[in-house]
mmCIF file of C-alpha atoms (C1' of nucleotides) in Angstrom:
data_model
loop_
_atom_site.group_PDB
_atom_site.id
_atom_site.type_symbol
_atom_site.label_atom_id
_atom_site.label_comp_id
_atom_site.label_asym_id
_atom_site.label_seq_id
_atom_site.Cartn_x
_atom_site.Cartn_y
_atom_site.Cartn_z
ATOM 1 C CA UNK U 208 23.014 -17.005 2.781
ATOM 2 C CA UNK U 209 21.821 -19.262 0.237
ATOM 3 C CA UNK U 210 21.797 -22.375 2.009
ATOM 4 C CA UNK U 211 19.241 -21.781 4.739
ATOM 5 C CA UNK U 212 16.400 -24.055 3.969
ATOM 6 C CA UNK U 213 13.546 -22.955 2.216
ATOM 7 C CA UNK U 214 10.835 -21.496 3.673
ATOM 8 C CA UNK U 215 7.519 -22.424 1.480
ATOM 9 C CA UNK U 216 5.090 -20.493 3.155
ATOM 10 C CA UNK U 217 4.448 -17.833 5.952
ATOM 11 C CA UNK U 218 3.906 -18.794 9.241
ATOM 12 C CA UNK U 219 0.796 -16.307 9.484
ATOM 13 C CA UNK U 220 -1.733 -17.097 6.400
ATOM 14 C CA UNK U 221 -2.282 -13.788 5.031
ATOM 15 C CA UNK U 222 -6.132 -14.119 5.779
ATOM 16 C CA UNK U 223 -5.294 -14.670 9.571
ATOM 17 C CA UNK U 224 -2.870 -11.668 9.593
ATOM 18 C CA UNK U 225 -3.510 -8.024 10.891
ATOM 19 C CA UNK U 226 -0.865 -6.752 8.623
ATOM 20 C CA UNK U 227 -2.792 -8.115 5.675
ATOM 21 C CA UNK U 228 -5.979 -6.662 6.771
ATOM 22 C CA UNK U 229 -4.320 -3.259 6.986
ATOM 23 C CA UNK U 230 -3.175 -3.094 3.796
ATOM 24 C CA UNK U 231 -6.561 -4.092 2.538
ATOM 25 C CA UNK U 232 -8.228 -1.243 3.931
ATOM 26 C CA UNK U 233 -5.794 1.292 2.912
ATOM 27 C CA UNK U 234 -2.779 -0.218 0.599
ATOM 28 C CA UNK U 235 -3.820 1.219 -2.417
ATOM 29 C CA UNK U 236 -2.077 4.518 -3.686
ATOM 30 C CA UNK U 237 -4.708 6.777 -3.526
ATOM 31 C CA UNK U 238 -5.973 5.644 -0.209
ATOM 32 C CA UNK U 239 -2.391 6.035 0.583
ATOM 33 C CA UNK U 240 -1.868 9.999 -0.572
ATOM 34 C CA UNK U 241 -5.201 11.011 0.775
ATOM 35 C CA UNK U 242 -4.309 10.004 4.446
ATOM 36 C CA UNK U 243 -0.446 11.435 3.660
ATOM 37 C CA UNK U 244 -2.300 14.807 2.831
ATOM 38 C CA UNK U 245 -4.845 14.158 5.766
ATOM 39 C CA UNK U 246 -2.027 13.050 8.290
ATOM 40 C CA UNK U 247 -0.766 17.057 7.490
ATOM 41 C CA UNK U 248 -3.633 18.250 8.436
ATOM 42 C CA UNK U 249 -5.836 18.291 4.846
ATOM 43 C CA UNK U 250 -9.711 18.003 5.525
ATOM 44 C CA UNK U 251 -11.339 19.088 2.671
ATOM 45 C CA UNK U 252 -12.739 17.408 -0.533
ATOM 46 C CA UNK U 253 -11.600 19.987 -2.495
ATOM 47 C CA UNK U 254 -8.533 20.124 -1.078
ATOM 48 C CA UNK U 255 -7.816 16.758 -1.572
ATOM 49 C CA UNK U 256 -8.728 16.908 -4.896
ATOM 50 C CA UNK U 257 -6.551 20.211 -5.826
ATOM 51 C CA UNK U 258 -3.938 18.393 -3.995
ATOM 52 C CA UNK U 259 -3.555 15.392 -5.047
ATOM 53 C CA UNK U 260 -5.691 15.492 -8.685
ATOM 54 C CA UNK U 261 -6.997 12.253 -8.105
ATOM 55 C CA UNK U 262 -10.185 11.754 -9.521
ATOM 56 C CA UNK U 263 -13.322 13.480 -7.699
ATOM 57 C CA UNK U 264 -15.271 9.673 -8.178
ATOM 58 C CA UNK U 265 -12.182 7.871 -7.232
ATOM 59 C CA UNK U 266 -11.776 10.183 -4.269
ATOM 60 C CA UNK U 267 -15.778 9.916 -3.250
ATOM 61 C CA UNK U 268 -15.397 6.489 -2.974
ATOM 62 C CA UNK U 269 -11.879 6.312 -1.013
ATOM 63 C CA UNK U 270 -13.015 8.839 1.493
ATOM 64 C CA UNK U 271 -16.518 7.035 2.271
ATOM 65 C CA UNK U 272 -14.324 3.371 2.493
ATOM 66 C CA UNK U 273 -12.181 5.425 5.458
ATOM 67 C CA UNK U 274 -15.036 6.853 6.952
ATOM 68 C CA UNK U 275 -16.561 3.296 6.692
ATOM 69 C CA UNK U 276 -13.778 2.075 8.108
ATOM 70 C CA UNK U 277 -13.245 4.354 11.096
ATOM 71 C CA UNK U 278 -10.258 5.790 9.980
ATOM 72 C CA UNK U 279 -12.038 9.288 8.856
ATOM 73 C CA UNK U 280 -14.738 10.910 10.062
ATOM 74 C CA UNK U 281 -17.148 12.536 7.876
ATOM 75 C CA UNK U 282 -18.665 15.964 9.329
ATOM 76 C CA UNK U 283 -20.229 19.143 9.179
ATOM 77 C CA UNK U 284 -19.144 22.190 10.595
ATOM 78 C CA UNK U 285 -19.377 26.194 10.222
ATOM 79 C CA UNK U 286 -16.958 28.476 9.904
ATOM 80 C CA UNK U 287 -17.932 31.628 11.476
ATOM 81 C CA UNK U 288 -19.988 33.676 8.868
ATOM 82 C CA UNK U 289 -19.592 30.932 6.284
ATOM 83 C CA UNK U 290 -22.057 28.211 5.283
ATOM 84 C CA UNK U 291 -21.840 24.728 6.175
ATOM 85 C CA UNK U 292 -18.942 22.495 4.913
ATOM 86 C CA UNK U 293 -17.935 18.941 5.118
ATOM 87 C CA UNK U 294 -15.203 17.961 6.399
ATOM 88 C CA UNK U 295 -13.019 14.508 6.773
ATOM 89 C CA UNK U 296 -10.667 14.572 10.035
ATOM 90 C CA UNK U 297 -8.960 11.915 11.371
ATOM 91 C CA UNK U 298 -10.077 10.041 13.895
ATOM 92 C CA UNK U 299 -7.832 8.370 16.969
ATOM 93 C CA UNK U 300 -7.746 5.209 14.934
ATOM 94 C CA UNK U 301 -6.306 7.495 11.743
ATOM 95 C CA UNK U 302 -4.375 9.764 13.867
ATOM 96 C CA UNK U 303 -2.100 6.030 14.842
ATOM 97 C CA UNK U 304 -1.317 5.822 11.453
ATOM 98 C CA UNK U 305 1.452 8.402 11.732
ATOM 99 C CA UNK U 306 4.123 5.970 13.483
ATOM 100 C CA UNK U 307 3.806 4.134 10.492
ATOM 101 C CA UNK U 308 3.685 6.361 7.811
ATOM 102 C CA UNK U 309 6.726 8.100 9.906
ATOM 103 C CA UNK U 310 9.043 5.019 9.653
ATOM 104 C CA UNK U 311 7.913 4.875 5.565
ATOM 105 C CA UNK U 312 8.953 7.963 5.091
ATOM 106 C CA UNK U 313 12.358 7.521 7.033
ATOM 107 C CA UNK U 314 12.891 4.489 4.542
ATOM 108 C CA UNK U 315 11.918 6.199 1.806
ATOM 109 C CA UNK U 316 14.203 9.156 3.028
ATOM 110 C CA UNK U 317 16.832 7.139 3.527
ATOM 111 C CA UNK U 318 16.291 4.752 0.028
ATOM 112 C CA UNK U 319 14.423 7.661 -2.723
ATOM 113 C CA UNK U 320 15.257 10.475 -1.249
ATOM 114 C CA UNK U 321 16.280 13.594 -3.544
ATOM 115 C CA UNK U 322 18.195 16.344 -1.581
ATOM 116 C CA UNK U 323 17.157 16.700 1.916
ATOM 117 C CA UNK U 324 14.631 15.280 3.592
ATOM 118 C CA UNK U 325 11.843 18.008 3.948
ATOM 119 C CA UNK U 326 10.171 16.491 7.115
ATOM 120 C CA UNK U 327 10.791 15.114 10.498
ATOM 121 C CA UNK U 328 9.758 14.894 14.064
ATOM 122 C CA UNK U 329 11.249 16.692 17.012
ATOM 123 C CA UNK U 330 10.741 16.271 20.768
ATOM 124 C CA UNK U 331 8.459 19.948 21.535
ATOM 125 C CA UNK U 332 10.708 20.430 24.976
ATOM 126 C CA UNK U 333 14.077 19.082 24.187
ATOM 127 C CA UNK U 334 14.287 20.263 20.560
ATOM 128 C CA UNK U 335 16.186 16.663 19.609
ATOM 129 C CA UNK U 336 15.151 15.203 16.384
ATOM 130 C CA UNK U 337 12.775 12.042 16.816
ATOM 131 C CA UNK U 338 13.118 8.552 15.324
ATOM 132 C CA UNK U 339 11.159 5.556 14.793
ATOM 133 C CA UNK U 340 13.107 2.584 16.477
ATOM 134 C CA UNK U 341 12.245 -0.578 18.548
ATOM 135 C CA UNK U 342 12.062 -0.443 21.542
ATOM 136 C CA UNK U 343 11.755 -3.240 25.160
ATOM 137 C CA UNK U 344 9.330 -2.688 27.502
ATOM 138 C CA UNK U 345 11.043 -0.398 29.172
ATOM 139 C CA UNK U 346 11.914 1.930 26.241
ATOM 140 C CA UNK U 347 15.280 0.617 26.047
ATOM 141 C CA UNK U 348 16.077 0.719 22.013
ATOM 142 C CA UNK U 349 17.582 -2.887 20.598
ATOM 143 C CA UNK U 350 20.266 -3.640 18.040
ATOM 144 C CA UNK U 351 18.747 -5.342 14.707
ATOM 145 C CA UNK U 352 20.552 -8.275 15.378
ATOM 146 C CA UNK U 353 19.065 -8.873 18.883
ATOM 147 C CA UNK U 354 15.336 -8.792 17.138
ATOM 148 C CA UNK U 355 14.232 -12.235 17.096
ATOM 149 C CA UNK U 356 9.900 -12.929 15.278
ATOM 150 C CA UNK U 357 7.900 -15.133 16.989
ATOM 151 C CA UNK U 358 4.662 -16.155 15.927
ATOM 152 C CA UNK U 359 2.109 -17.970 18.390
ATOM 153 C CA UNK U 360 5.325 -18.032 21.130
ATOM 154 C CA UNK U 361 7.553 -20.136 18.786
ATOM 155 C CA UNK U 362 10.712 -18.155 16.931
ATOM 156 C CA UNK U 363 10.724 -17.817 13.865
ATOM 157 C CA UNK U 364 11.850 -19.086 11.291
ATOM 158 C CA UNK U 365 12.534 -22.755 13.532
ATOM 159 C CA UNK U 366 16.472 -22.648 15.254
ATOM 160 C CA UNK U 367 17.410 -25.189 12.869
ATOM 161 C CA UNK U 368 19.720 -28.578 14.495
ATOM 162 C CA UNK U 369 23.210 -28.078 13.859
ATOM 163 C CA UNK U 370 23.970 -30.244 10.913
ATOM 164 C CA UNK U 371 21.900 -29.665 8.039
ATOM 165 C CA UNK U 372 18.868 -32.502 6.926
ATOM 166 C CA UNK U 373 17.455 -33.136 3.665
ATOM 167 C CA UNK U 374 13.361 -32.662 4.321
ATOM 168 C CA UNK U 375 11.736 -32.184 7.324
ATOM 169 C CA UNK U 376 8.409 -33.806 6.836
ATOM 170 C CA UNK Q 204 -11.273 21.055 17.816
ATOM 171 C CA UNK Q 205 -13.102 22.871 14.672
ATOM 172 C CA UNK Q 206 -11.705 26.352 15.328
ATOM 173 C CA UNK Q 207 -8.386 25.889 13.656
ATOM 174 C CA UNK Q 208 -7.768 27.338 10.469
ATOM 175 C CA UNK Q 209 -8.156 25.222 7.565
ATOM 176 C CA UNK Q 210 -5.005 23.385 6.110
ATOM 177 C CA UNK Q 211 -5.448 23.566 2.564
ATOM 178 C CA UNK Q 212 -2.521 21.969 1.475
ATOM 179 C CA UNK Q 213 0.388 19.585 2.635
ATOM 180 C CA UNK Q 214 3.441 21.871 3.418
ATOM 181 C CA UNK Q 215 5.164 19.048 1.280
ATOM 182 C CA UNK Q 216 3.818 18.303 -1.956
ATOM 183 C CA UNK Q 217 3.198 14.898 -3.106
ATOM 184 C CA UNK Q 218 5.673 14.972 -5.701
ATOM 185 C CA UNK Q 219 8.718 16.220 -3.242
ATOM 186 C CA UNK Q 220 7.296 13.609 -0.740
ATOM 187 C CA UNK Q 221 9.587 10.663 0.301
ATOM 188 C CA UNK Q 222 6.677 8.936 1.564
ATOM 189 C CA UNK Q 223 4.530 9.695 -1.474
ATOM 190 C CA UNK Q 224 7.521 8.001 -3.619
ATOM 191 C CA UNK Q 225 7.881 4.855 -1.307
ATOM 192 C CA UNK Q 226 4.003 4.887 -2.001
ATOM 193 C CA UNK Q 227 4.194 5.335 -5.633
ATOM 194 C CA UNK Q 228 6.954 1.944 -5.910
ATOM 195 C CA UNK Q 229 5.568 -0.019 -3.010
ATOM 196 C CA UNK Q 230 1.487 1.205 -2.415
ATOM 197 C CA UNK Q 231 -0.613 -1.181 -4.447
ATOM 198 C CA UNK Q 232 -2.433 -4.486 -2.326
ATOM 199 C CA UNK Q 233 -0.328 -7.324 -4.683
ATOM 200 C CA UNK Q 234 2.952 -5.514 -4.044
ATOM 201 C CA UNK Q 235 2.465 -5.376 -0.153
ATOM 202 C CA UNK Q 236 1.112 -8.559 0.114
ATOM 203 C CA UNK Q 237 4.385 -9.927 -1.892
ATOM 204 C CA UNK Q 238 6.283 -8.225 0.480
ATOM 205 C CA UNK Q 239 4.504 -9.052 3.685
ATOM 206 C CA UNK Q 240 5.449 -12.912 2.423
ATOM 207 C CA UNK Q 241 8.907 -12.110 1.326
ATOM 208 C CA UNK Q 242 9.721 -10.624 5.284
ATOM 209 C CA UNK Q 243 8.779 -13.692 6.146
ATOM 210 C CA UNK Q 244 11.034 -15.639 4.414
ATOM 211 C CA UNK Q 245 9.003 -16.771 1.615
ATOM 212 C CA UNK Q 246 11.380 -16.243 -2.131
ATOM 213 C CA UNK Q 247 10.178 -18.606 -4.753
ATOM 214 C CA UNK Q 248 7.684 -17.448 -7.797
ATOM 215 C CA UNK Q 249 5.340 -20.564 -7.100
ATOM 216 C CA UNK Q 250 5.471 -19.979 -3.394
ATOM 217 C CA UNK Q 251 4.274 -16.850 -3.246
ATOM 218 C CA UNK Q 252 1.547 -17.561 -6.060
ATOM 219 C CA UNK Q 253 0.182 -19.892 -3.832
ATOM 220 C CA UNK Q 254 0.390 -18.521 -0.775
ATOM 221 C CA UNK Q 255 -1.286 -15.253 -1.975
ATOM 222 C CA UNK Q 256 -3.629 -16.883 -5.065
ATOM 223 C CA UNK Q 257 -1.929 -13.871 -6.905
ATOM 224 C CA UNK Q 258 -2.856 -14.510 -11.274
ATOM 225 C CA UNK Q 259 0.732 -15.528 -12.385
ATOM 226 C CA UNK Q 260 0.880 -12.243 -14.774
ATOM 227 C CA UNK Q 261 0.269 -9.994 -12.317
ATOM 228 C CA UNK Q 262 3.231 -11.579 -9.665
ATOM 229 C CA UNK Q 263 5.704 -11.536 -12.234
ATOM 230 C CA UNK Q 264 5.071 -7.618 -13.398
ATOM 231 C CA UNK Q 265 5.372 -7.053 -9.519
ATOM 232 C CA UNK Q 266 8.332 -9.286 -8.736
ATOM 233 C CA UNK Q 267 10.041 -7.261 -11.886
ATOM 234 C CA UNK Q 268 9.303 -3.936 -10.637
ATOM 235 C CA UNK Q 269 10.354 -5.127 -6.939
ATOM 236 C CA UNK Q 270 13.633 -6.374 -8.514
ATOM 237 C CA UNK Q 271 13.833 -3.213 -10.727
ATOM 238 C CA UNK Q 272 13.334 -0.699 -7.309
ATOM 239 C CA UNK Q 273 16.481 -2.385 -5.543
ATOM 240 C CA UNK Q 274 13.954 -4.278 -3.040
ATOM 241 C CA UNK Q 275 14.295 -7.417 -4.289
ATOM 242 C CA UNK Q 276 16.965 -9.361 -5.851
ATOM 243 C CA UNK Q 277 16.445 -12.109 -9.207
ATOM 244 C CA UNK Q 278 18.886 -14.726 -8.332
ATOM 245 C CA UNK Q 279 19.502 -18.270 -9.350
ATOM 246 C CA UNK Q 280 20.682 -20.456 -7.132
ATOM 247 C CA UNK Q 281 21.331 -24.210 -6.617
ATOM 248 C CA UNK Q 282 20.106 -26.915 -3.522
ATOM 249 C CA UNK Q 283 22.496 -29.709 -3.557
ATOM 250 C CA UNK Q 284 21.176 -32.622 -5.089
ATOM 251 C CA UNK Q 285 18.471 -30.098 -7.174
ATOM 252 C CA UNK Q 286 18.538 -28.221 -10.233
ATOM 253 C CA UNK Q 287 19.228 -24.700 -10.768
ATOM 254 C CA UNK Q 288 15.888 -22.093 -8.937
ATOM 255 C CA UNK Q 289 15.417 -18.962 -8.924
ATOM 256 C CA UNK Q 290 14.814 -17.186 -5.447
ATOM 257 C CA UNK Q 291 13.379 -13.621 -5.301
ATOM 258 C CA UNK Q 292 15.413 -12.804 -1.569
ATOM 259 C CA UNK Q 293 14.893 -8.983 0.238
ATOM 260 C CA UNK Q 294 17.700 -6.351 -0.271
ATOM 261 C CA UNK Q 295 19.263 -4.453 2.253
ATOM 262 C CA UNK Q 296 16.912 -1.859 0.934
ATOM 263 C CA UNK Q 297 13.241 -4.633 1.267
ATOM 264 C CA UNK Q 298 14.695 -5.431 4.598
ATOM 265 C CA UNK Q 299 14.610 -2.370 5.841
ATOM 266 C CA UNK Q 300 10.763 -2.413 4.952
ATOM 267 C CA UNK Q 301 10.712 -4.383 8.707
ATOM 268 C CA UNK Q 302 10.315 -1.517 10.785
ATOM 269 C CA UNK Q 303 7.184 0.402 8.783
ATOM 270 C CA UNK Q 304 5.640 -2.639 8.364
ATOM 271 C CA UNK Q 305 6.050 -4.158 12.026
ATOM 272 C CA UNK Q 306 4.723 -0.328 12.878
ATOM 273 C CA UNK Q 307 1.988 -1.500 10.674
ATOM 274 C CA UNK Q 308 1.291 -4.417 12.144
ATOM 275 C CA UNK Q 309 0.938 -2.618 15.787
ATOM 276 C CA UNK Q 310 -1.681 -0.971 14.173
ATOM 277 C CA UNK Q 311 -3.505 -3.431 12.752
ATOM 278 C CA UNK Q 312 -2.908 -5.320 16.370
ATOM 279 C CA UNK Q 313 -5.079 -2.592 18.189
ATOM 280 C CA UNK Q 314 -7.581 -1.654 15.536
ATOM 281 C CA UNK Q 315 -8.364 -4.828 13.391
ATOM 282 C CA UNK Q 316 -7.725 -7.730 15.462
ATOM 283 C CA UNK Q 317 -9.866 -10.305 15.530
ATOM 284 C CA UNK Q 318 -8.558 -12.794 18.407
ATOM 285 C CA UNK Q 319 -4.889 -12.207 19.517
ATOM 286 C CA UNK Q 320 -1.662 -11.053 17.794
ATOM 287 C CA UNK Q 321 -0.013 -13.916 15.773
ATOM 288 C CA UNK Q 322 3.080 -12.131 15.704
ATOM 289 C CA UNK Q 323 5.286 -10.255 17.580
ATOM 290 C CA UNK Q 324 8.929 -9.276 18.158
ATOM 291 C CA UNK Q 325 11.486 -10.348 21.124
ATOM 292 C CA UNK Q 326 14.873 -9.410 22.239
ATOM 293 C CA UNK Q 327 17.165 -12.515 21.774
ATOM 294 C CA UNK Q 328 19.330 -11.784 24.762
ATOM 295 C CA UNK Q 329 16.787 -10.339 27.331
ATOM 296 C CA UNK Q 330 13.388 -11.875 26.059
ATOM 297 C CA UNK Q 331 11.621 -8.967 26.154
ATOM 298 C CA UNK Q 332 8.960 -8.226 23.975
ATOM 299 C CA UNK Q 333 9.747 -5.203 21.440
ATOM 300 C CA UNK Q 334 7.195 -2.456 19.759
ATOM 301 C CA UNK Q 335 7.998 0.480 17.503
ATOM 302 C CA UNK Q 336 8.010 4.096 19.347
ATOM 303 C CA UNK Q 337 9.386 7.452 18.560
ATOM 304 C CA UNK Q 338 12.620 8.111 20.485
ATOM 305 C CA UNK Q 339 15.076 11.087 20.319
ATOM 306 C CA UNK Q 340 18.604 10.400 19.119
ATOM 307 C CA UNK Q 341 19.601 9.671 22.644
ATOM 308 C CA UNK Q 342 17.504 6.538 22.791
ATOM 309 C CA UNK Q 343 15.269 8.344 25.413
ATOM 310 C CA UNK Q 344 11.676 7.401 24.247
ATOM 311 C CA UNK Q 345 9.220 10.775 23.897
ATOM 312 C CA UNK Q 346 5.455 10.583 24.451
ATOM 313 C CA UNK Q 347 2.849 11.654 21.911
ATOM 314 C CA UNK Q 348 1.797 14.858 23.374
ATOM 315 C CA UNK Q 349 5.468 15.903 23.076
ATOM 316 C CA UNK Q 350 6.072 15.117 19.310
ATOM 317 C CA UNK Q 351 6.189 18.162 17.093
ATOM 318 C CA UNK Q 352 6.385 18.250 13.273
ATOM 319 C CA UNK Q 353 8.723 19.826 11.567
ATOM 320 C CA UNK Q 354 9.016 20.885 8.028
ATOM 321 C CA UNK Q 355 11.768 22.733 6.513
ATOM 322 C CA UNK Q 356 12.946 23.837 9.738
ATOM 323 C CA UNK Q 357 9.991 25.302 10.564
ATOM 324 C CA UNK Q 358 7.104 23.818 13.235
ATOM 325 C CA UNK Q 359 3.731 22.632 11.378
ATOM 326 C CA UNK Q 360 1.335 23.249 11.827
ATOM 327 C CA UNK Q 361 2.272 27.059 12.157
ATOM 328 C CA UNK Q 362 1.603 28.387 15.891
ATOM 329 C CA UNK Q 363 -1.077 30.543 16.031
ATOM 330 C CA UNK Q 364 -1.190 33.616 17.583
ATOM 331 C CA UNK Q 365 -3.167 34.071 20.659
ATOM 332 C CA UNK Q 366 -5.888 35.435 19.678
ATOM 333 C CA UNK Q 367 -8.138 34.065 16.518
ATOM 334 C CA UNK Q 368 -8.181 35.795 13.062
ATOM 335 C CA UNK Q 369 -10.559 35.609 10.333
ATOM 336 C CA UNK Q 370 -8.152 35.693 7.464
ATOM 337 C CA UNK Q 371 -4.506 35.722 7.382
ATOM 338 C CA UNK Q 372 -3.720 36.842 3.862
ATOM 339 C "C1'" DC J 111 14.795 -43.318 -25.213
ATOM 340 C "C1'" DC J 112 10.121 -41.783 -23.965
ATOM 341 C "C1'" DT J 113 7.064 -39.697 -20.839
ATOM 342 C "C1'" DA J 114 5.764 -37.124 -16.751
ATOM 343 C "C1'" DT J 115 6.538 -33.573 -13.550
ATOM 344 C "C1'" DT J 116 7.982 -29.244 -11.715
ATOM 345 C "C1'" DA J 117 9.395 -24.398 -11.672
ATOM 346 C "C1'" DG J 118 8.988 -20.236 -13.594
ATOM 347 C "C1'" DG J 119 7.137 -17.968 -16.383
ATOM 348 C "C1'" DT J 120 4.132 -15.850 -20.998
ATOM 349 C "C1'" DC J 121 -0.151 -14.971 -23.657
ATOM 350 C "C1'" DC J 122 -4.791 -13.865 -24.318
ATOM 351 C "C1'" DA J 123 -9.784 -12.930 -24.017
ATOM 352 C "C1'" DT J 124 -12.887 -11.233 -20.619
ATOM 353 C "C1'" DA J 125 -14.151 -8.555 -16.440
ATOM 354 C "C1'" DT J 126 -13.359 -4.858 -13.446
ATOM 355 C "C1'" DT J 127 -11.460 -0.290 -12.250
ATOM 356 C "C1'" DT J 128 -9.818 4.086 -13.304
ATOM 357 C "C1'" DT J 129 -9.908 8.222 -15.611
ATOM 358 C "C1'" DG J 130 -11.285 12.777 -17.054
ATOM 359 C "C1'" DG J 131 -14.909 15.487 -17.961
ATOM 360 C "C1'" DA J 132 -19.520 17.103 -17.829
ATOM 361 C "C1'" DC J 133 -23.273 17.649 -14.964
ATOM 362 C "C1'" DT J 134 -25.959 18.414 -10.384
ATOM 363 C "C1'" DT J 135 -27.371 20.406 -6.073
ATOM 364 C "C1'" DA J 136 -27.603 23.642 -2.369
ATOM 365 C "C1'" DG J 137 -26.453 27.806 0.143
ATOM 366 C "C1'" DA J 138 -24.634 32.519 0.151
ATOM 367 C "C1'" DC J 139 -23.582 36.720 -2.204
ATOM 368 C "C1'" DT J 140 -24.545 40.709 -5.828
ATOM 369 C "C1'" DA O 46 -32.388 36.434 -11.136
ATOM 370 C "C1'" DG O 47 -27.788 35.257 -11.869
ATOM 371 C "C1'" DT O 48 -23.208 33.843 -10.082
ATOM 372 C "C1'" DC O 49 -19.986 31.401 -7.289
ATOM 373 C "C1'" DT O 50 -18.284 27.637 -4.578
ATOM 374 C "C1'" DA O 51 -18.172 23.158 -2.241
ATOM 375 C "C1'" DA O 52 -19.204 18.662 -2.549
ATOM 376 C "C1'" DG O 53 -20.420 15.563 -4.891
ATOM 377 C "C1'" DT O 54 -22.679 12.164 -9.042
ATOM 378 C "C1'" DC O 55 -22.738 10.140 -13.752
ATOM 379 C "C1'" DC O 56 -20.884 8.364 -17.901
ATOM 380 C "C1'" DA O 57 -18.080 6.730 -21.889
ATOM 381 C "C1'" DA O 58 -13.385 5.524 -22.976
ATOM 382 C "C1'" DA O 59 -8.948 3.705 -21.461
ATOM 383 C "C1'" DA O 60 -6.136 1.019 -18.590
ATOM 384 C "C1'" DT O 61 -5.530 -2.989 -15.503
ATOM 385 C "C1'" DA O 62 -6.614 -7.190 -13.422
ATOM 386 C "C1'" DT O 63 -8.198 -11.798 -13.731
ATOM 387 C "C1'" DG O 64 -8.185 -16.748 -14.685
ATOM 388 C "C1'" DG O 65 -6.829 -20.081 -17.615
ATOM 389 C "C1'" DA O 66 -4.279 -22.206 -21.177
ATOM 390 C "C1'" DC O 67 0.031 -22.592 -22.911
ATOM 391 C "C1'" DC O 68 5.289 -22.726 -23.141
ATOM 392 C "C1'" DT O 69 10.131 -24.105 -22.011
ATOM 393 C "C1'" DA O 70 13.987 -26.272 -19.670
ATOM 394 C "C1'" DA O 71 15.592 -29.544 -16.435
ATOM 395 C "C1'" DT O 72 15.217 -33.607 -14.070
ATOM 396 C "C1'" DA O 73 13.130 -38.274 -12.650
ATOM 397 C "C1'" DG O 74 11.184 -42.646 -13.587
ATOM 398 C "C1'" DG O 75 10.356 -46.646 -16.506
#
DNA sequence: CCTATTAGGTCCATATTTTGGACTTAGACT
DNA sequence: AGTCTAAGTCCAAAATATGGACCTAATAGG
């Protein structure tokens, strides 16, 4: 395990990478808890706030980033006999968020978890439970150890020669 | 689409919420971007410093509380012919961050992408190109419309009645 | 032996963000 | 006219991040 050669850098720059540019739109904690509460069904700035007692500036500026970004949408509505509110649903881009945030919270179920696990997924006409695996084309789920990366159609990291070589460049 | 009733709170509460605690340890741009390296192989202090252009103090109270958290591992170890290293390698427990963050990356894929993926997965025996879906514990992948939550045993959001109410309490 | 280099950090002054609280604005109700 | 609520804004104080210099141990070269 330790004598694989080292690898110095990724093969995706983080500047070139989607994943990167994900986490700088939302990988910041309270970005984070205001789309957990929102992915639950949340919509209020109020609510948010009560909820999660972040900061009403803090949150004012999170929510108009994710509008900004597409990921919330910022709108008025009426409840019947009620006055006009705001509110901040989801929109399709936001609502594709929950396949991630579902396999986080299966690792954090599986690694943090206290007692029980208070959520999960379920299939509405079969009743099974739900889980986030990968799966071929054709839906058939693979082991880990048949997952190979490959970046710009090479594998990675390079099938190294058999016998072992002291630099490569 | 605006005649639900309004969800005024998560039916988990942040502080009971796996995915709120993988948040809390793991939510925060550096830390992601660390681990976004590390998954791909990357281990060494001065590798990921330049890689990410992270300031020096900041990686090392990261790599700490990484290490601390059981995602990472502080470990010295020796290339023939070189002095003594340390390597900061993913646990069991970091590993496992693969599937969120491929699930991630999907995301980032369709909503962000500027040019085509860099990265993707493969099946080393058949191939085939893998994603992340939902699938019940049979395997058997499930489509969106047919994903219910479930919280405490109980369906959320709660099924309404047929008929609309103003208040229900 | 002396000096340079590298890896893996620490330390510190400055710059930026966050925080918590007070304040504002507008509509509906009493 | 006064009160309440929702949805914010504004501000001073506190906490964090930033960039750069510095430190230490081990090895390499002369």
């Amino acid at each position: 395990m330790t004598d694989r050669p080292a690898i110095r850098r990724s093969p995706v720059k983080p500047c070139d990478c989607n994943l990167a540019r994900s986490f700088e739109l939302i990988g910041d904690r309270w970005t984070l808890l205001i789309l957990r509460s929102a992915m639950y069904g949340v919509r209020r700035f109020d609510d948010f706030q009560a909820e999660l007692d972040v900061p009403r500036s803090v949150l004012s500026a999170r929510l108009a980033a994710l509008v900004d970004a597409g990921i919330m949408e910022r709108r008025e509505y009426r409840e019947e006999g009620q006055r006009a509110r705001i509110e901040y649903p989801l929109t399709k881009m936001g609502a594709e968020l929950g396949l991630p945030f579902f396999a986080m919270t299966a690792w954090g179920d599986k690694w943090l978890a206290e007692g029980e696990p208070a959520f999960g997924l379920r299939s509405r006409t079969s009743g099974r439970k739900l889980k986030v695996a990968l799966v071929d084309e054709r839906g058939k789920p693979v082991k880990p150890q048949d997952v190979q990366y490959v970046v710009r159609d090479e594998v990675w990291p390079p099938e190294e020669p058999a016998q072992p070589r002291r630099r490569s460049g």
